[in-house]
Short mmCIF file of C-alpha atoms in Angstrom, two decimals:
data_model
loop_
_atom_site.label_atom_id
_atom_site.label_comp_id
_atom_site.label_asym_id
_atom_site.label_seq_id
_atom_site.Cartn_x
_atom_site.Cartn_y
_atom_site.Cartn_z
CA UNK A 1 -33.93 19.75 -20.09
CA UNK A 2 -31.97 17.19 -18.10
CA UNK A 3 -31.80 13.42 -18.43
CA UNK A 4 -32.70 11.53 -15.27
CA UNK A 5 -30.78 8.46 -14.13
CA UNK A 6 -33.05 6.14 -12.19
CA UNK A 7 -30.03 4.24 -10.82
CA UNK A 8 -28.19 7.29 -9.56
CA UNK A 9 -28.97 6.71 -5.88
CA UNK A 10 -27.57 3.17 -6.17
CA UNK A 11 -24.56 4.51 -8.07
CA UNK A 12 -23.82 6.89 -5.22
CA UNK A 13 -23.66 3.97 -2.80
CA UNK A 14 -20.44 2.93 -4.58
CA UNK A 15 -19.03 6.27 -3.47
CA UNK A 16 -19.96 5.80 0.18
CA UNK A 17 -23.33 7.58 0.24
CA UNK A 18 -26.33 5.66 1.49
CA UNK A 19 -28.48 8.50 2.83
CA UNK A 20 -29.44 10.29 -0.38
CA UNK A 21 -33.17 9.68 -0.04
CA UNK A 22 -33.24 10.49 3.70
CA UNK A 23 -33.17 14.23 2.98
CA UNK A 24 -36.58 15.97 2.97
CA UNK A 25 -35.12 19.19 1.56
CA UNK A 26 -35.84 21.42 4.57
CA UNK A 27 -32.86 23.65 3.75
CA UNK A 28 -31.25 23.61 7.21
CA UNK A 29 -27.96 22.64 5.53
CA UNK A 30 -28.09 25.67 3.22
CA UNK A 31 -28.99 27.95 6.13
CA UNK A 32 -26.12 26.79 8.36
CA UNK A 33 -23.50 26.46 5.58
CA UNK A 34 -20.81 29.16 5.96
CA UNK A 35 -20.72 29.60 2.18
CA UNK A 36 -24.19 31.21 1.96
CA UNK A 37 -23.97 30.25 -1.71
CA UNK A 38 -26.94 29.64 -4.01
CA UNK A 39 -28.77 27.03 -1.91
CA UNK A 40 -25.60 25.00 -1.41
CA UNK A 41 -25.62 22.09 -0.59
CA UNK A 42 -29.42 21.72 -0.73
CA UNK A 43 -29.67 22.07 -4.50
CA UNK A 44 -27.00 19.46 -5.18
CA UNK A 45 -28.72 17.02 -2.83
CA UNK A 46 -32.00 17.61 -4.67
CA UNK A 47 -30.28 16.88 -7.98
CA UNK A 48 -28.90 13.66 -6.49
CA UNK A 49 -32.34 12.58 -5.29
CA UNK A 50 -33.83 13.27 -8.71
CA UNK A 51 -31.02 11.40 -10.47
CA UNK A 52 -29.96 14.54 -12.35
CA UNK A 53 -26.49 13.13 -12.93
CA UNK A 54 -25.71 15.27 -15.96
CA UNK A 55 -26.73 18.44 -14.14
CA UNK A 56 -24.37 17.56 -11.28
CA UNK A 57 -21.51 16.95 -13.71
CA UNK A 58 -22.23 20.26 -15.47
CA UNK A 59 -22.03 22.11 -12.17
CA UNK A 60 -19.34 19.88 -10.69
CA UNK A 61 -16.93 22.68 -9.75
CA UNK A 62 -19.51 24.00 -7.26
CA UNK A 63 -18.92 20.87 -5.16
CA UNK A 64 -15.42 22.13 -4.32
CA UNK A 65 -16.78 25.25 -2.66
CA UNK A 66 -17.64 22.96 0.26
CA UNK A 67 -15.26 23.34 3.22
CA UNK A 68 -16.09 19.88 4.56
CA UNK A 69 -16.60 21.64 7.89
CA UNK A 70 -19.42 19.30 8.95
CA UNK A 71 -21.90 21.92 10.22
CA UNK A 72 -24.61 20.70 7.82
CA UNK A 73 -24.19 17.11 8.99
CA UNK A 74 -24.31 18.15 12.64
CA UNK A 75 -27.57 20.10 12.24
CA UNK A 76 -29.43 17.94 9.70
CA UNK A 77 -32.77 17.00 11.31
CA UNK A 78 -32.92 13.79 9.25
CA UNK A 79 -29.33 12.65 9.85
CA UNK A 80 -29.04 12.60 6.07
CA UNK A 81 -25.34 13.51 6.34
CA UNK A 82 -25.24 16.25 3.68
CA UNK A 83 -21.49 16.73 4.13
CA UNK A 84 -20.79 13.09 3.29
CA UNK A 85 -23.17 13.32 0.34
CA UNK A 86 -21.20 16.22 -1.11
CA UNK A 87 -17.98 14.28 -0.51
CA UNK A 88 -19.52 11.27 -2.30
CA UNK A 89 -20.48 13.48 -5.25
CA UNK A 90 -16.89 14.75 -5.39
CA UNK A 91 -15.67 11.14 -5.53
CA UNK A 92 -18.07 10.40 -8.36
CA UNK A 93 -16.91 13.45 -10.31
CA UNK A 94 -13.21 12.65 -9.72
CA UNK A 95 -13.84 9.10 -10.97
CA UNK A 96 -15.53 10.55 -14.09
CA UNK A 97 -12.53 12.81 -14.72
CA UNK A 98 -10.08 9.96 -14.30
CA UNK A 99 -12.12 7.77 -16.69
CA UNK A 100 -12.16 10.56 -19.26
CA UNK A 101 -8.38 10.99 -18.89
CA UNK A 102 -7.86 7.33 -19.70
CA UNK A 103 -10.08 7.24 -22.80
CA UNK B 1 -11.74 29.72 -8.36
CA UNK B 2 -9.16 27.35 -9.81
CA UNK B 3 -10.16 24.21 -11.68
CA UNK B 4 -10.61 21.56 -8.95
CA UNK B 5 -9.42 18.93 -11.41
CA UNK B 6 -6.11 20.73 -12.01
CA UNK B 7 -5.50 21.20 -8.27
CA UNK B 8 -6.40 17.59 -7.41
CA UNK B 9 -4.26 16.19 -10.22
CA UNK B 10 -1.32 18.33 -9.09
CA UNK B 11 -1.62 17.39 -5.41
CA UNK B 12 -2.22 13.72 -6.17
CA UNK B 13 0.84 13.60 -8.45
CA UNK B 14 2.96 15.21 -5.71
CA UNK B 15 1.73 12.75 -3.07
CA UNK B 16 2.34 9.82 -5.41
CA UNK B 17 5.89 10.88 -6.24
CA UNK B 18 7.13 12.48 -3.02
CA UNK B 19 4.59 11.38 -0.35
CA UNK B 20 3.63 14.96 0.46
CA UNK B 21 1.36 17.38 -1.40
CA UNK B 22 4.03 20.04 -1.98
CA UNK B 23 6.77 17.95 -3.51
CA UNK B 24 9.30 19.31 -1.02
CA UNK B 25 11.86 16.58 -0.17
CA UNK B 26 11.17 15.20 3.30
CA UNK B 27 14.80 15.47 4.40
CA UNK B 28 14.54 19.25 3.90
CA UNK B 29 11.02 19.60 5.28
CA UNK B 30 11.34 17.55 8.46
CA UNK B 31 14.40 18.72 10.41
CA UNK B 32 12.90 20.04 13.65
CA UNK B 33 13.88 16.90 15.63
CA UNK B 34 17.61 17.18 14.97
CA UNK B 35 19.58 17.72 18.15
CA UNK B 36 16.73 16.72 20.46
CA UNK B 37 17.98 13.15 20.86
CA UNK B 38 14.53 11.65 21.09
CA UNK B 39 14.62 7.86 21.49
CA UNK B 40 13.79 5.79 18.42
CA UNK B 41 12.82 2.72 20.44
CA UNK B 42 9.58 3.28 22.30
CA UNK B 43 6.11 1.76 22.60
CA UNK B 44 4.56 5.10 21.74
CA UNK B 45 5.71 7.32 18.88
CA UNK B 46 5.19 11.01 18.31
CA UNK B 47 3.64 11.36 14.86
CA UNK B 48 3.49 14.85 13.35
CA UNK B 49 2.03 13.93 9.95
CA UNK B 50 4.28 16.75 8.64
CA UNK B 51 1.42 19.23 8.93
CA UNK B 52 3.17 21.88 11.06
CA UNK B 53 6.29 21.45 8.92
CA UNK B 54 4.13 22.07 5.83
CA UNK B 55 2.73 25.38 7.14
CA UNK B 56 5.45 27.60 5.56
CA UNK B 57 4.88 25.93 2.18
CA UNK B 58 1.11 26.21 2.49
CA UNK B 59 1.51 29.92 3.17
CA UNK B 60 3.85 30.38 0.22
CA UNK B 61 1.67 28.38 -2.16
CA UNK B 62 -1.63 29.97 -1.16
CA UNK B 63 -0.23 33.50 -1.40
CA UNK B 64 0.78 32.71 -5.01
CA UNK B 65 -2.59 31.11 -5.73
CA UNK B 66 -4.36 34.14 -4.28
CA UNK B 67 -2.40 36.46 -6.55
CA UNK B 68 -3.34 34.63 -9.75
CA UNK B 69 -6.88 33.42 -8.95
CA UNK B 70 -9.33 34.33 -11.74
CA UNK B 71 -6.49 35.91 -13.75
CA UNK B 72 -5.51 34.87 -17.30
CA UNK B 73 -2.70 32.80 -15.74
CA UNK B 74 -4.99 30.67 -13.56
CA UNK B 75 -5.69 27.98 -16.21
CA UNK B 76 -1.96 27.26 -16.48
CA UNK B 77 -1.85 25.77 -12.96
CA UNK B 78 -2.59 22.38 -14.53
CA UNK B 79 0.80 22.40 -16.25
CA UNK B 80 2.61 22.53 -12.90
CA UNK B 81 2.30 18.78 -12.50
CA UNK B 82 4.53 18.27 -15.53
CA UNK B 83 7.36 20.14 -13.85
CA UNK B 84 10.02 17.78 -12.38
CA UNK B 85 9.24 17.29 -8.71
CA UNK B 86 12.76 17.91 -7.44
CA UNK B 87 12.72 21.29 -9.20
CA UNK B 88 9.28 22.39 -7.99
CA UNK B 89 9.86 21.06 -4.48
CA UNK B 90 13.28 22.61 -4.14
CA UNK B 91 11.99 25.91 -5.51
CA UNK B 92 9.17 25.96 -2.98
CA UNK B 93 11.60 25.07 -0.19
CA UNK B 94 13.84 28.00 -1.10
CA UNK B 95 10.95 30.45 -1.47
CA UNK B 96 9.21 29.61 1.83
CA UNK B 97 9.74 32.06 4.69
CA UNK B 98 12.59 31.03 7.01
CA UNK B 99 10.85 32.58 10.03
CA UNK B 100 7.81 30.40 9.40
CA UNK B 101 10.02 27.31 9.25
CA UNK B 102 11.57 28.27 12.60
CA UNK B 103 8.14 28.92 14.08
CA UNK B 104 6.86 25.50 12.91
CA UNK B 105 9.91 23.78 14.40
CA UNK B 106 9.38 25.73 17.63
CA UNK B 107 5.79 24.49 17.90
CA UNK B 108 6.91 20.87 17.63
CA UNK B 109 9.72 21.39 20.15
CA UNK B 110 7.17 22.92 22.53
CA UNK B 111 5.00 19.83 22.15
CA UNK B 112 7.97 17.62 22.99
CA UNK B 113 8.58 19.72 26.11
CA UNK B 114 4.93 19.47 27.17
CA UNK B 115 4.94 15.69 26.79
CA UNK B 116 8.26 15.28 28.60
CA UNK B 117 7.18 17.46 31.51
CA UNK B 118 3.92 15.49 31.69
CA UNK B 119 5.96 12.34 32.25
CA UNK B 120 4.97 10.71 28.94
CA UNK B 121 7.47 8.20 27.56
CA UNK B 122 7.61 8.37 23.80
CA UNK B 123 9.97 8.16 20.87
CA UNK B 124 10.24 9.70 17.44
CA UNK B 125 11.21 8.02 14.19
CA UNK B 126 11.43 10.55 11.36
CA UNK B 127 11.63 7.77 8.77
CA UNK B 128 8.12 6.65 9.82
CA UNK B 129 6.61 10.12 10.07
CA UNK B 130 4.60 10.63 6.87
CA UNK B 131 1.92 12.99 5.67
CA UNK B 132 -1.45 11.27 6.27
CA UNK B 133 -3.01 11.99 2.85
CA UNK B 134 -6.00 13.79 4.38
CA UNK B 135 -6.14 16.52 1.73
CA UNK B 136 -6.74 13.97 -1.01
CA UNK B 137 -9.57 12.50 1.06
CA UNK B 138 -11.15 15.92 1.65
CA UNK B 139 -10.92 16.80 -2.05
CA UNK B 140 -12.68 13.59 -3.08
CA UNK B 141 -9.71 11.63 -4.44
CA UNK B 142 -10.49 8.50 -2.45
CA UNK B 143 -8.28 6.24 -4.61
CA UNK B 144 -5.31 8.57 -4.22
CA UNK B 145 -5.89 8.78 -0.47
CA UNK B 146 -6.18 5.02 -0.08
CA UNK B 147 -3.04 4.31 -2.08
CA UNK B 148 -1.07 6.69 0.11
CA UNK B 149 -2.75 5.59 3.36
CA UNK B 150 -1.86 1.95 2.60
CA UNK B 151 1.77 2.97 2.07
CA UNK B 152 1.83 4.75 5.46
CA UNK B 153 -0.13 2.07 7.35
CA UNK B 154 2.08 -0.71 5.95
CA UNK B 155 5.21 1.02 7.19
CA UNK B 156 3.76 1.58 10.63
CA UNK B 157 2.62 -2.03 10.78
CA UNK B 158 6.00 -3.38 9.63
CA UNK B 159 7.68 -1.36 12.37
CA UNK B 160 5.23 -2.77 14.93
CA UNK B 161 3.83 0.63 15.86
CA UNK B 162 0.59 0.49 17.87
CA UNK B 163 0.39 3.80 19.73
CA UNK B 164 0.77 7.28 18.25
CA UNK B 165 0.72 10.78 19.69
CA UNK B 166 -0.51 13.30 17.16
CA UNK B 167 -0.16 17.07 17.05
CA UNK B 168 -2.79 18.36 14.62
CA UNK B 169 -6.50 17.69 14.00
CA UNK B 170 -6.23 16.57 10.38
CA UNK B 171 -3.64 13.87 11.00
CA UNK B 172 -5.47 12.80 14.15
CA UNK B 173 -8.73 12.34 12.27
CA UNK B 174 -7.04 10.51 9.40
CA UNK B 175 -5.17 8.02 11.60
CA UNK B 176 -7.85 7.56 14.21
CA UNK B 177 -10.97 7.44 12.05
CA UNK B 178 -10.19 7.12 8.33
CA UNK B 179 -7.35 4.59 8.48
CA UNK B 180 -9.49 2.42 10.73
CA UNK B 181 -12.60 2.82 8.55
CA UNK B 182 -10.94 2.14 5.20
CA UNK B 183 -7.93 -0.02 6.07
CA UNK B 184 -8.98 -1.63 9.32
CA UNK B 185 -5.89 -0.39 11.20
CA UNK B 186 -6.00 -0.64 14.98
CA UNK B 187 -3.75 2.22 15.99
CA UNK B 188 -4.25 3.84 19.36
CA UNK B 189 -4.14 7.54 18.56
CA UNK B 190 -4.17 10.40 21.07
CA UNK B 191 -3.39 14.06 20.70
CA UNK B 192 -0.53 15.52 22.76
CA UNK B 193 -2.91 17.71 24.72
CA UNK B 194 -5.00 14.73 25.82
CA UNK B 195 -1.83 13.42 27.50
CA UNK B 196 -0.63 16.74 28.92
CA UNK B 197 -0.71 17.10 32.68
CA UNK B 198 0.19 20.11 34.75
CA UNK B 199 0.15 20.67 38.48
CA UNK B 200 -2.76 22.95 39.51
CA UNK B 201 -1.95 26.64 39.17
CA UNK B 202 -1.12 28.06 42.55
CA UNK B 203 -1.33 31.68 43.67
CA UNK B 204 -2.03 34.68 41.49
CA UNK B 205 -0.69 34.05 37.97
CA UNK B 206 -2.57 36.91 36.33
CA UNK B 207 0.74 38.56 35.41
CA UNK B 208 1.68 35.64 33.15
CA UNK B 209 -1.79 34.45 32.17
CA UNK B 210 -4.91 36.35 31.18
CA UNK B 211 -7.93 36.15 28.91
CA UNK B 212 -7.70 34.07 25.72
CA UNK B 213 -10.23 33.01 23.12
CA UNK B 214 -9.96 29.47 21.76
CA UNK B 215 -10.64 28.78 18.10
CA UNK B 216 -11.76 25.16 17.90
CA UNK B 217 -10.82 23.55 14.58
CA UNK B 218 -13.70 21.71 12.85
CA UNK B 219 -11.97 18.35 13.25
CA UNK B 220 -11.41 18.71 17.01
CA UNK B 221 -14.67 20.55 17.72
CA UNK B 222 -17.13 18.55 15.61
CA UNK B 223 -15.57 15.42 14.21
CA UNK B 224 -13.52 14.29 17.22
CA UNK B 225 -15.35 16.20 20.00
CA UNK B 226 -12.18 17.16 21.85
CA UNK B 227 -12.82 20.86 22.52
CA UNK B 228 -13.20 20.45 26.24
CA UNK B 229 -9.61 19.29 26.74
CA UNK B 230 -7.69 22.42 25.65
CA UNK B 231 -10.18 24.60 27.51
CA UNK B 232 -9.72 22.57 30.68
CA UNK B 233 -5.92 22.71 30.40
CA UNK B 234 -5.84 26.46 29.81
CA UNK B 235 -8.29 27.13 32.64
CA UNK B 236 -6.21 24.91 34.93
CA UNK B 237 -3.16 27.02 34.12
CA UNK B 238 -5.00 30.18 35.12
CA UNK B 239 -6.10 31.47 31.71
CA UNK B 240 -9.60 32.83 31.35
CA UNK B 241 -11.14 31.26 28.22
CA UNK B 242 -13.48 33.96 26.95
CA UNK B 243 -16.57 32.42 25.28
CA UNK B 244 -16.85 33.01 21.54
CA UNK B 245 -20.09 32.99 19.56
CA UNK B 246 -19.44 29.68 17.77
CA UNK B 247 -17.37 27.04 19.51
CA UNK B 248 -17.14 23.34 20.37
CA UNK B 249 -19.34 21.25 18.06
CA UNK B 250 -20.71 24.47 16.54
CA UNK B 251 -17.36 26.06 15.85
CA UNK B 252 -16.98 28.19 12.72
CA UNK B 253 -14.64 27.06 9.97
CA UNK B 254 -11.48 29.15 9.45
CA UNK B 255 -11.86 28.85 5.67
CA UNK B 256 -8.57 26.95 5.34
CA UNK B 257 -9.93 23.91 3.50
CA UNK B 258 -10.82 26.10 0.49
CA UNK B 259 -7.44 27.80 0.23
CA UNK B 260 -6.07 25.59 -2.53
CA UNK B 261 -9.08 25.87 -4.84
CA UNK B 262 -10.49 29.27 -4.02
CA UNK B 263 -8.25 31.51 -1.91
CA UNK B 264 -10.77 34.36 -2.24
CA UNK B 265 -13.56 32.29 -0.74
CA UNK B 266 -11.16 31.08 1.93
CA UNK B 267 -10.36 34.69 2.88
CA UNK B 268 -14.05 35.67 3.10
CA UNK B 269 -14.80 32.79 5.49
CA UNK B 270 -11.65 33.54 7.50
CA UNK B 271 -12.57 37.22 7.89
CA UNK B 272 -15.99 36.29 9.27
CA UNK B 273 -14.40 33.96 11.80
CA UNK B 274 -11.75 36.48 12.80
CA UNK B 275 -14.49 39.05 13.47
CA UNK B 276 -16.21 36.59 15.82
CA UNK B 277 -12.94 35.89 17.64
CA UNK B 278 -11.79 39.49 17.80
CA UNK B 279 -15.15 40.59 19.23
CA UNK B 280 -13.96 39.01 22.49
CA UNK B 281 -10.92 41.31 22.62
CA UNK B 282 -8.70 38.41 23.74
CA UNK B 283 -5.64 36.89 22.04
CA UNK B 284 -6.57 33.93 19.86
CA UNK B 285 -5.47 30.36 20.59
CA UNK B 286 -5.34 28.00 17.59
CA UNK B 287 -4.38 24.33 17.58
CA UNK B 288 -4.16 23.50 13.91
CA UNK B 289 -1.49 24.69 11.45
CA UNK B 290 -4.11 25.29 8.76
CA UNK B 291 -6.31 27.43 11.05
CA UNK B 292 -3.24 29.22 12.39
CA UNK B 293 -1.93 30.17 8.96
CA UNK B 294 -5.32 31.25 7.71
CA UNK B 295 -6.36 33.30 10.76
CA UNK B 296 -2.97 35.03 10.79
CA UNK B 297 -3.58 36.33 7.26
CA UNK B 298 -5.96 38.84 8.86
CA UNK B 299 -3.14 40.27 10.96
CA UNK B 300 -4.83 39.03 14.13
CA UNK B 301 -2.74 37.96 17.14
CA UNK B 302 -2.87 34.15 17.01
CA UNK B 303 -0.69 31.71 18.94
CA UNK B 304 -0.63 27.95 18.95
CA UNK B 305 -2.03 26.11 21.99
CA UNK B 306 1.39 24.51 22.52
CA UNK B 307 2.94 27.96 23.07
CA UNK B 308 0.63 28.59 26.02
CA UNK B 309 1.03 25.11 27.47
CA UNK B 310 4.81 25.08 27.06
CA UNK B 311 5.08 28.16 29.29
CA UNK B 312 3.89 25.97 32.16
CA UNK B 313 5.94 22.91 31.15
#
């Protein structure tokens, strides 16, 4: 069971991502990604669309598998910029870590 | 895989304290220019971003990380940031391969020669040549990147610098795109090879040239769309650029960006790319210190673009 955050898409805008809902989950990004790793980045993008914030934080380390090579962004048929979305999720996670360090 | 948090905290602390991710003192790291007598006063400055100079330290660090990845020692990486910087930086400086330091300096000297023989007037000011902070950006530490980028941009602005010549894709992207996007800087940034000019190759030069295969870095191939330029220069000098399966905007990553957090993953990606390049049977041309260091780990014959161009300069 995962808690859903209905404001998560808006929250991501603070981290530079404004294309979260543009993705229609075709999987081109996962097919072109050199990682060939458990539906990456498609699954993370789906979590973001659903607002599964906690799930993303649980699996946060997976975000750093990304090479930031840009192939997913180049080939995305919806110009949903999956590479930037993953980078935005990294920023969110880093901000969470920094907040936790300061508590 | 190492803890991304530990790696980011370590790199961010190094950048904050020493202005480079390795903690190596700049006066030790950036010495290639000594003896060249490059003018300090010029409208256009050569800006290395210290990336080629960092290559020996990247190699040293990643070989250590590769050795301990997923071992019982891996979790202790987080403690490295508590080590005094001068000690860690000096240790890394002493451990890094001297041949690699000479090679990195040679690449930058070649670039100077290419620019000079192309008739480009430029200067170099080592005190203004800083690491761009790009690694922090790529790893998601936007605050750390911005703090460092502001420091660099302020110094360039105070010195009245408007035009820069860059030598690697990461620094080029940071200064040309990211500094403008996040800080509003208006620097005119060009790579050295965009400015390089050679007279057309005359006669049969097949004894000194031959087939080569160009590995386009992601930042030049996709992000900055500059792949055509090195190909055109090499072809103009008589080299035959053998097509490779993935190139230009569809180039394959060398795996380098993962080398700090997962050296094993980095090696897997690199091996796939090396297979593509080696299938052509031609020597490999790289134009990024990260790609160069990573592709060389396979034992493949890889030379920097500047080496080929400098032969004609």
